[in-house]
Amino acid sequence: MQKIMKKDEFAELEKFRIQMQREHILQKLKEQGYRVTKQRIVVIDIILENEYGSVKEIIYRASKGNRNIGSATVYRTLNMLEEIGAIHRRNAYQFSDMGNNESGVLVLLENGEEIHLNVEEWNEVMQKGMEACGYLKGKRIISVEQKNPVLA
């Protein structure tokens, strides 16, 4: 029997995913010698929580929430995130997997244990999990994309 995820369970999972991605980005910035400021964190959070097609949308959202963030701050932050490989600007500003061997997922268990899965391991877990839940019916996953969910 397949389990259908409730809205609040999905929301908690999404919050966790955003927090893990945020921490990964902030760690990469520190490793590259960039300062992590409140304004940069605001811009990163805006991009993580939404998908924006233009810098103007990000500037509007950032300045609406914090008057100390100007367009120069947003542009510098976006350039910095692009330099470290965290975002790409093809169709919209969205975070990428940062293209390194460390990408994948970090699973935290209730006993405090952490399980690090690289991309290949995560793909295997996804494939087997979706098969077990009856979603695939003998098919193979070729791609997984994140979409901003609309919860009713």
Tab-separated table of N, CA and C in Angstrom:
chain	number	residue	atom	x	y	z
A	1	MET	N	0.848	-1.180	0.000
A	1	MET	CA	0.000	0.000	0.000
A	1	MET	C	0.890	1.240	0.000
A	2	GLN	N	0.583	2.162	-0.863
A	2	GLN	CA	1.437	3.345	-0.933
A	2	GLN	C	0.916	4.428	-0.013
A	3	LYS	N	1.851	5.115	0.620
A	3	LYS	CA	1.516	6.169	1.569
A	3	LYS	C	1.472	7.501	0.837
A	4	ILE	N	0.416	8.235	1.035
A	4	ILE	CA	0.295	9.566	0.456
A	4	ILE	C	0.732	10.567	1.511
A	5	MET	N	1.658	11.430	1.127
A	5	MET	CA	2.210	12.397	2.063
A	5	MET	C	1.197	13.505	2.326
A	6	LYS	N	0.993	13.808	3.601
A	6	LYS	CA	0.082	14.884	3.987
A	6	LYS	C	0.754	16.229	3.719
A	7	LYS	N	-0.075	17.270	3.616
A	7	LYS	CA	0.446	18.617	3.348
A	7	LYS	C	1.480	19.057	4.371
A	8	ASP	N	1.179	18.824	5.660
A	8	ASP	CA	2.115	19.272	6.687
A	8	ASP	C	3.401	18.463	6.660
A	9	GLU	N	3.331	17.169	6.315
A	9	GLU	CA	4.543	16.356	6.184
A	9	GLU	C	5.380	16.864	5.011
A	10	PHE	N	4.710	17.178	3.914
A	10	PHE	CA	5.408	17.685	2.741
A	10	PHE	C	6.043	19.036	3.051
A	11	ALA	N	5.322	19.884	3.756
A	11	ALA	CA	5.848	21.207	4.117
A	11	ALA	C	7.082	21.074	4.994
A	12	GLU	N	7.052	20.151	5.950
A	12	GLU	CA	8.212	19.932	6.821
A	12	GLU	C	9.400	19.406	6.021
A	13	LEU	N	9.148	18.495	5.104
A	13	LEU	CA	10.205	17.956	4.261
A	13	LEU	C	10.807	19.050	3.393
A	14	GLU	N	9.971	19.918	2.860
A	14	GLU	CA	10.440	21.020	2.025
A	14	GLU	C	11.269	22.004	2.843
A	15	LYS	N	10.838	22.311	4.071
A	15	LYS	CA	11.608	23.196	4.950
A	15	LYS	C	12.979	22.603	5.234
A	16	PHE	N	13.006	21.307	5.490
A	16	PHE	CA	14.264	20.619	5.771
A	16	PHE	C	15.186	20.685	4.553
A	17	ARG	N	14.634	20.436	3.364
A	17	ARG	CA	15.431	20.480	2.134
A	17	ARG	C	16.021	21.870	1.921
A	18	ILE	N	15.219	22.890	2.127
A	18	ILE	CA	15.683	24.262	1.953
A	18	ILE	C	16.786	24.578	2.961
A	19	GLN	N	16.599	24.165	4.208
A	19	GLN	CA	17.601	24.420	5.240
A	19	GLN	C	18.921	23.732	4.914
A	20	MET	N	18.867	22.489	4.439
A	20	MET	CA	20.087	21.752	4.096
A	20	MET	C	20.793	22.417	2.912
A	21	GLN	N	20.035	22.830	1.915
A	21	GLN	CA	20.628	23.483	0.755
A	21	GLN	C	21.234	24.822	1.164
A	22	ARG	N	20.549	25.543	2.033
A	22	ARG	CA	21.041	26.835	2.530
A	22	ARG	C	22.382	26.653	3.250
A	23	GLU	N	22.445	25.673	4.133
A	23	GLU	CA	23.685	25.417	4.866
A	23	GLU	C	24.825	25.035	3.928
A	24	HIS	N	24.510	24.265	2.903
A	24	HIS	CA	25.530	23.863	1.930
A	24	HIS	C	26.065	25.088	1.180
A	25	ILE	N	25.179	25.969	0.772
A	25	ILE	CA	25.586	27.195	0.060
A	25	ILE	C	26.447	28.070	0.966
A	26	LEU	N	26.008	28.274	2.199
A	26	LEU	CA	26.763	29.119	3.129
A	26	LEU	C	28.147	28.530	3.395
A	27	GLN	N	28.245	27.219	3.514
A	27	GLN	CA	29.541	26.568	3.713
A	27	GLN	C	30.448	26.795	2.509
A	28	LYS	N	29.891	26.675	1.297
A	28	LYS	CA	30.680	26.906	0.080
A	28	LYS	C	31.182	28.346	0.014
A	29	LEU	N	30.351	29.287	0.407
A	29	LEU	CA	30.768	30.689	0.415
A	29	LEU	C	31.946	30.884	1.365
A	30	LYS	N	31.834	30.307	2.560
A	30	LYS	CA	32.916	30.430	3.540
A	30	LYS	C	34.194	29.785	3.016
A	31	GLU	N	34.066	28.608	2.403
A	31	GLU	CA	35.231	27.912	1.858
A	31	GLU	C	35.926	28.735	0.772
A	32	GLN	N	35.141	29.506	0.018
A	32	GLN	CA	35.699	30.327	-1.062
A	32	GLN	C	36.173	31.690	-0.561
A	33	GLY	N	36.051	31.935	0.734
A	33	GLY	CA	36.548	33.171	1.319
A	33	GLY	C	35.584	34.341	1.286
A	34	TYR	N	34.312	34.081	0.985
A	34	TYR	CA	33.321	35.154	0.972
A	34	TYR	C	32.750	35.351	2.372
A	35	ARG	N	32.431	36.608	2.687
A	35	ARG	CA	31.759	36.896	3.950
A	35	ARG	C	30.288	36.533	3.810
A	36	VAL	N	29.742	36.004	4.868
A	36	VAL	CA	28.317	35.671	4.879
A	36	VAL	C	27.618	36.763	5.679
A	37	THR	N	26.916	37.638	4.967
A	37	THR	CA	26.230	38.757	5.608
A	37	THR	C	24.730	38.493	5.677
A	38	LYS	N	24.044	39.261	6.502
A	38	LYS	CA	22.591	39.120	6.616
A	38	LYS	C	21.910	39.378	5.273
A	39	GLN	N	22.408	40.384	4.545
A	39	GLN	CA	21.807	40.712	3.255
A	39	GLN	C	21.983	39.577	2.255
A	40	ARG	N	23.155	38.955	2.240
A	40	ARG	CA	23.397	37.837	1.326
A	40	ARG	C	22.505	36.652	1.689
A	41	ILE	N	22.327	36.426	2.979
A	41	ILE	CA	21.464	35.321	3.424
A	41	ILE	C	20.025	35.571	2.975
A	42	VAL	N	19.567	36.816	3.057
A	42	VAL	CA	18.212	37.149	2.611
A	42	VAL	C	18.056	36.828	1.130
A	43	VAL	N	19.023	37.224	0.305
A	43	VAL	CA	18.953	36.961	-1.143
A	43	VAL	C	18.958	35.453	-1.398
A	44	ILE	N	19.816	34.724	-0.708
A	44	ILE	CA	19.874	33.268	-0.871
A	44	ILE	C	18.532	32.642	-0.495
A	45	ASP	N	17.948	33.075	0.623
A	45	ASP	CA	16.660	32.534	1.060
A	45	ASP	C	15.555	32.827	0.052
A	46	ILE	N	15.571	34.006	-0.531
A	46	ILE	CA	14.560	34.363	-1.527
A	46	ILE	C	14.645	33.426	-2.729
A	47	ILE	N	15.850	33.161	-3.188
A	47	ILE	CA	16.020	32.277	-4.342
A	47	ILE	C	15.640	30.839	-3.974
A	48	LEU	N	16.013	30.403	-2.783
A	48	LEU	CA	15.693	29.034	-2.372
A	48	LEU	C	14.186	28.800	-2.258
A	49	GLU	N	13.470	29.798	-1.801
A	49	GLU	CA	12.045	29.622	-1.561
A	49	GLU	C	11.185	29.831	-2.803
A	50	ASN	N	11.739	30.448	-3.818
A	50	ASN	CA	10.966	30.746	-5.021
A	50	ASN	C	11.856	30.612	-6.245
A	51	GLU	N	11.249	30.645	-7.403
A	51	GLU	CA	12.001	30.663	-8.651
A	51	GLU	C	11.698	31.990	-9.350
A	52	TYR	N	12.747	32.730	-9.640
A	52	TYR	CA	12.566	34.038	-10.249
A	52	TYR	C	13.206	34.066	-11.628
A	53	GLY	N	12.551	34.747	-12.556
A	53	GLY	CA	13.042	34.828	-13.913
A	53	GLY	C	13.957	36.005	-14.158
A	54	SER	N	13.972	36.979	-13.269
A	54	SER	CA	14.809	38.147	-13.512
A	54	SER	C	15.376	38.704	-12.213
A	55	VAL	N	16.448	39.469	-12.384
A	55	VAL	CA	17.067	40.124	-11.231
A	55	VAL	C	16.101	41.124	-10.623
A	56	LYS	N	15.318	41.787	-11.454
A	56	LYS	CA	14.374	42.785	-10.946
A	56	LYS	C	13.379	42.180	-9.966
A	57	GLU	N	12.925	40.956	-10.250
A	57	GLU	CA	12.007	40.291	-9.325
A	57	GLU	C	12.683	40.021	-7.981
A	58	ILE	N	13.938	39.599	-8.031
A	58	ILE	CA	14.674	39.317	-6.797
A	58	ILE	C	14.929	40.602	-6.025
A	59	ILE	N	15.315	41.671	-6.731
A	59	ILE	CA	15.555	42.974	-6.088
A	59	ILE	C	14.272	43.467	-5.422
A	60	TYR	N	13.158	43.369	-6.126
A	60	TYR	CA	11.880	43.816	-5.578
A	60	TYR	C	11.554	43.062	-4.301
A	61	ARG	N	11.661	41.741	-4.352
A	61	ARG	CA	11.337	40.903	-3.186
A	61	ARG	C	12.290	41.193	-2.023
A	62	ALA	N	13.582	41.352	-2.322
A	62	ALA	CA	14.575	41.611	-1.270
A	62	ALA	C	14.348	42.973	-0.621
A	63	SER	N	14.126	43.993	-1.436
A	63	SER	CA	13.949	45.347	-0.882
A	63	SER	C	12.622	45.480	-0.150
A	64	LYS	N	11.645	44.700	-0.550
A	64	LYS	CA	10.351	44.708	0.123
A	64	LYS	C	10.490	44.184	1.555
A	65	GLY	N	11.340	43.189	1.748
A	65	GLY	CA	11.534	42.605	3.064
A	65	GLY	C	12.586	43.297	3.905
A	66	ASN	N	13.534	43.998	3.243
A	66	ASN	CA	14.632	44.635	3.975
A	66	ASN	C	15.105	45.839	3.168
A	67	ARG	N	14.838	47.016	3.674
A	67	ARG	CA	15.177	48.245	2.944
A	67	ARG	C	16.686	48.472	2.815
A	68	ASN	N	17.488	47.738	3.577
A	68	ASN	CA	18.943	47.872	3.502
A	68	ASN	C	19.550	47.096	2.341
A	69	ILE	N	18.734	46.388	1.590
A	69	ILE	CA	19.243	45.615	0.459
A	69	ILE	C	18.921	46.358	-0.823
A	70	GLY	N	19.967	46.778	-1.517
A	70	GLY	CA	19.796	47.480	-2.775
A	70	GLY	C	20.134	46.587	-3.951
A	71	SER	N	19.977	47.150	-5.130
A	71	SER	CA	20.220	46.363	-6.338
A	71	SER	C	21.679	45.925	-6.442
A	72	ALA	N	22.615	46.767	-5.994
A	72	ALA	CA	24.038	46.392	-6.063
A	72	ALA	C	24.316	45.158	-5.203
A	73	THR	N	23.705	45.097	-4.042
A	73	THR	CA	23.883	43.931	-3.157
A	73	THR	C	23.354	42.671	-3.827
A	74	VAL	N	22.195	42.774	-4.436
A	74	VAL	CA	21.601	41.614	-5.107
A	74	VAL	C	22.487	41.169	-6.267
A	75	TYR	N	22.919	42.109	-7.116
A	75	TYR	CA	23.785	41.751	-8.253
A	75	TYR	C	25.088	41.101	-7.775
A	76	ARG	N	25.713	41.684	-6.758
A	76	ARG	CA	26.970	41.108	-6.253
A	76	ARG	C	26.744	39.702	-5.696
A	77	THR	N	25.657	39.529	-4.975
A	77	THR	CA	25.361	38.218	-4.402
A	77	THR	C	25.101	37.192	-5.499
A	78	LEU	N	24.340	37.574	-6.516
A	78	LEU	CA	24.067	36.646	-7.623
A	78	LEU	C	25.353	36.275	-8.361
A	79	ASN	N	26.206	37.263	-8.606
A	79	ASN	CA	27.484	36.977	-9.267
A	79	ASN	C	28.344	36.041	-8.426
A	80	MET	N	28.375	36.288	-7.135
A	80	MET	CA	29.150	35.455	-6.220
A	80	MET	C	28.610	34.018	-6.221
A	81	LEU	N	27.286	33.856	-6.171
A	81	LEU	CA	26.690	32.524	-6.184
A	81	LEU	C	26.948	31.810	-7.509
A	82	GLU	N	26.962	32.567	-8.574
A	82	GLU	CA	27.267	31.963	-9.873
A	82	GLU	C	28.737	31.544	-9.952
A	83	GLU	N	29.626	32.350	-9.383
A	83	GLU	CA	31.058	32.021	-9.383
A	83	GLU	C	31.352	30.723	-8.649
A	84	ILE	N	30.648	30.458	-7.547
A	84	ILE	CA	30.912	29.229	-6.796
A	84	ILE	C	30.125	28.046	-7.356
A	85	GLY	N	29.344	28.292	-8.415
A	85	GLY	CA	28.593	27.213	-9.051
A	85	GLY	C	27.284	26.873	-8.365
A	86	ALA	N	26.798	27.764	-7.520
A	86	ALA	CA	25.571	27.486	-6.778
A	86	ALA	C	24.310	27.769	-7.585
A	87	ILE	N	24.376	28.726	-8.517
A	87	ILE	CA	23.200	29.044	-9.327
A	87	ILE	C	23.569	29.039	-10.795
A	88	HIS	N	22.547	28.954	-11.599
A	88	HIS	CA	22.712	29.123	-13.034
A	88	HIS	C	21.616	30.069	-13.502
A	89	ARG	N	21.891	30.765	-14.569
A	89	ARG	CA	20.960	31.800	-15.030
A	89	ARG	C	20.280	31.439	-16.340
A	90	ARG	N	20.212	30.188	-16.702
A	90	ARG	CA	19.640	29.830	-17.991
A	90	ARG	C	18.235	30.393	-18.177
A	91	ASN	N	17.279	29.861	-17.475
A	91	ASN	CA	15.901	30.312	-17.625
A	91	ASN	C	15.432	31.157	-16.453
A	92	ALA	N	15.956	30.854	-15.304
A	92	ALA	CA	15.552	31.570	-14.097
A	92	ALA	C	16.658	31.392	-13.080
A	93	TYR	N	16.644	32.201	-12.058
A	93	TYR	CA	17.631	32.054	-10.997
A	93	TYR	C	17.183	30.928	-10.090
A	94	GLN	N	17.928	29.845	-10.126
A	94	GLN	CA	17.633	28.711	-9.277
A	94	GLN	C	18.935	28.040	-8.903
A	95	PHE	N	18.934	27.361	-7.790
A	95	PHE	CA	20.158	26.730	-7.325
A	95	PHE	C	20.410	25.446	-8.075
A	96	SER	N	21.677	25.208	-8.379
A	96	SER	CA	22.076	23.983	-9.055
A	96	SER	C	22.615	23.010	-8.030
A	97	ASP	N	23.038	21.833	-8.502
A	97	ASP	CA	23.592	20.845	-7.575
A	97	ASP	C	25.052	21.136	-7.266
A	98	MET	N	25.597	22.201	-7.802
A	98	MET	CA	26.949	22.683	-7.568
A	98	MET	C	28.004	21.771	-8.167
A	99	GLY	N	27.600	20.765	-8.933
A	99	GLY	CA	28.479	19.949	-9.742
A	99	GLY	C	29.742	19.439	-9.092
A	100	ASN	N	29.683	18.956	-7.887
A	100	ASN	CA	30.878	18.380	-7.293
A	100	ASN	C	30.555	17.011	-6.734
A	101	ASN	N	31.584	16.301	-6.321
A	101	ASN	CA	31.397	14.950	-5.810
A	101	ASN	C	30.702	14.939	-4.463
A	102	GLU	N	30.659	16.081	-3.790
A	102	GLU	CA	30.022	16.143	-2.491
A	102	GLU	C	28.517	16.324	-2.609
A	103	SER	N	28.012	16.595	-3.830
A	103	SER	CA	26.588	16.832	-3.949
A	103	SER	C	25.841	15.537	-3.696
A	104	GLY	N	24.622	15.659	-3.353
A	104	GLY	CA	23.788	14.542	-2.970
A	104	GLY	C	22.884	15.005	-1.860
A	105	VAL	N	22.663	14.157	-0.888
A	105	VAL	CA	21.791	14.539	0.212
A	105	VAL	C	22.391	14.122	1.548
A	106	LEU	N	21.960	14.799	2.565
A	106	LEU	CA	22.316	14.459	3.934
A	106	LEU	C	21.010	14.084	4.622
A	107	VAL	N	20.940	12.861	5.136
A	107	VAL	CA	19.747	12.377	5.818
A	107	VAL	C	20.048	12.365	7.315
A	108	LEU	N	19.221	13.053	8.078
A	108	LEU	CA	19.383	13.094	9.529
A	108	LEU	C	18.357	12.176	10.173
A	109	LEU	N	18.826	11.265	11.010
A	109	LEU	CA	17.935	10.343	11.706
A	109	LEU	C	17.576	10.896	13.080
A	110	GLU	N	16.475	10.407	13.653
A	110	GLU	CA	16.014	10.949	14.923
A	110	GLU	C	16.995	10.728	16.061
A	111	ASN	N	17.914	9.761	15.932
A	111	ASN	CA	18.912	9.531	16.977
A	111	ASN	C	20.149	10.413	16.807
A	112	GLY	N	20.103	11.316	15.833
A	112	GLY	CA	21.210	12.234	15.598
A	112	GLY	C	22.203	11.744	14.565
A	113	GLU	N	22.040	10.504	14.104
A	113	GLU	CA	22.946	9.948	13.100
A	113	GLU	C	22.731	10.637	11.760
A	114	GLU	N	23.822	10.836	11.021
A	114	GLU	CA	23.766	11.446	9.692
A	114	GLU	C	24.178	10.415	8.655
A	115	ILE	N	23.433	10.377	7.569
A	115	ILE	CA	23.773	9.493	6.458
A	115	ILE	C	23.999	10.378	5.237
A	116	HIS	N	25.214	10.349	4.692
A	116	HIS	CA	25.551	11.113	3.493
A	116	HIS	C	25.385	10.206	2.275
A	117	LEU	N	24.573	10.620	1.322
A	117	LEU	CA	24.389	9.862	0.093
A	117	LEU	C	24.888	10.702	-1.070
A	118	ASN	N	25.805	10.139	-1.872
A	118	ASN	CA	26.232	10.866	-3.062
A	118	ASN	C	25.131	10.765	-4.116
A	119	VAL	N	25.322	11.384	-5.254
A	119	VAL	CA	24.278	11.441	-6.279
A	119	VAL	C	23.859	10.046	-6.724
A	120	GLU	N	24.835	9.157	-6.949
A	120	GLU	CA	24.508	7.806	-7.411
A	120	GLU	C	23.692	7.046	-6.366
A	121	GLU	N	24.107	7.155	-5.089
A	121	GLU	CA	23.381	6.473	-4.017
A	121	GLU	C	21.961	7.032	-3.887
A	122	TRP	N	21.836	8.360	-3.980
A	122	TRP	CA	20.522	8.989	-3.877
A	122	TRP	C	19.624	8.544	-5.026
A	123	ASN	N	20.179	8.465	-6.236
A	123	ASN	CA	19.392	8.003	-7.384
A	123	ASN	C	18.896	6.574	-7.164
A	124	GLU	N	19.753	5.720	-6.603
A	124	GLU	CA	19.360	4.335	-6.329
A	124	GLU	C	18.231	4.278	-5.301
A	125	VAL	N	18.346	5.095	-4.247
A	125	VAL	CA	17.298	5.153	-3.227
A	125	VAL	C	15.980	5.623	-3.847
A	126	MET	N	16.046	6.640	-4.678
A	126	MET	CA	14.836	7.150	-5.341
A	126	MET	C	14.204	6.063	-6.208
A	127	GLN	N	15.022	5.398	-7.011
A	127	GLN	CA	14.520	4.355	-7.904
A	127	GLN	C	13.835	3.247	-7.110
A	128	LYS	N	14.522	2.717	-6.093
A	128	LYS	CA	13.970	1.605	-5.315
A	128	LYS	C	12.751	2.044	-4.503
A	129	GLY	N	12.806	3.249	-3.945
A	129	GLY	CA	11.676	3.745	-3.165
A	129	GLY	C	10.433	3.946	-4.014
A	130	MET	N	10.607	4.514	-5.186
A	130	MET	CA	9.450	4.739	-6.066
A	130	MET	C	8.908	3.430	-6.614
A	131	GLU	N	9.798	2.465	-6.844
A	131	GLU	CA	9.338	1.136	-7.261
A	131	GLU	C	8.510	0.505	-6.151
A	132	ALA	N	9.024	0.571	-4.906
A	132	ALA	CA	8.337	-0.030	-3.761
A	132	ALA	C	6.968	0.601	-3.524
A	133	CYS	N	6.837	1.887	-3.835
A	133	CYS	CA	5.558	2.581	-3.648
A	133	CYS	C	4.612	2.388	-4.829
A	134	GLY	N	5.077	1.723	-5.873
A	134	GLY	CA	4.229	1.438	-7.025
A	134	GLY	C	4.139	2.541	-8.059
A	135	TYR	N	5.024	3.523	-8.003
A	135	TYR	CA	4.958	4.621	-8.956
A	135	TYR	C	5.530	4.275	-10.330
A	136	LEU	N	6.521	3.408	-10.387
A	136	LEU	CA	7.273	3.221	-11.627
A	136	LEU	C	6.763	2.092	-12.511
A	137	LYS	N	6.270	1.037	-11.934
A	137	LYS	CA	5.737	-0.101	-12.692
A	137	LYS	C	6.703	-0.555	-13.783
A	138	GLY	N	7.960	-0.832	-13.380
A	138	GLY	CA	8.963	-1.355	-14.304
A	138	GLY	C	9.729	-0.310	-15.093
A	139	LYS	N	9.428	0.950	-14.935
A	139	LYS	CA	10.139	2.014	-15.663
A	139	LYS	C	11.332	2.491	-14.851
A	140	ARG	N	12.290	3.144	-15.504
A	140	ARG	CA	13.463	3.704	-14.847
A	140	ARG	C	13.337	5.220	-14.797
A	141	ILE	N	13.809	5.812	-13.722
A	141	ILE	CA	13.844	7.269	-13.587
A	141	ILE	C	14.996	7.789	-14.454
A	142	ILE	N	14.737	8.808	-15.272
A	142	ILE	CA	15.817	9.414	-16.055
A	142	ILE	C	16.179	10.795	-15.545
A	143	SER	N	15.272	11.429	-14.809
A	143	SER	CA	15.533	12.769	-14.315
A	143	SER	C	14.584	13.083	-13.168
A	144	VAL	N	15.086	13.879	-12.217
A	144	VAL	CA	14.251	14.372	-11.126
A	144	VAL	C	14.443	15.867	-11.080
A	145	GLU	N	13.352	16.608	-11.156
A	145	GLU	CA	13.422	18.061	-11.114
A	145	GLU	C	12.606	18.550	-9.936
A	146	GLN	N	13.075	19.610	-9.328
A	146	GLN	CA	12.345	20.216	-8.233
A	146	GLN	C	11.402	21.259	-8.788
A	147	LYS	N	10.166	21.198	-8.368
A	147	LYS	CA	9.174	22.199	-8.738
A	147	LYS	C	8.690	22.841	-7.455
A	148	ASN	N	8.322	24.099	-7.532
A	148	ASN	CA	7.748	24.753	-6.358
A	148	ASN	C	6.320	24.247	-6.213
A	149	PRO	N	6.036	23.493	-5.146
A	149	PRO	CA	4.706	22.897	-4.997
A	149	PRO	C	3.662	23.934	-4.613
A	150	VAL	N	2.444	23.671	-5.043
A	150	VAL	CA	1.307	24.474	-4.629
A	150	VAL	C	0.485	23.584	-3.729
A	151	LEU	N	0.408	23.936	-2.473
A	151	LEU	CA	-0.347	23.136	-1.529
A	151	LEU	C	-1.736	23.713	-1.348
A	152	ALA	N	-2.728	22.886	-1.511
A	152	ALA	CA	-4.119	23.348	-1.386
A	152	ALA	C	-4.572	23.288	0.047
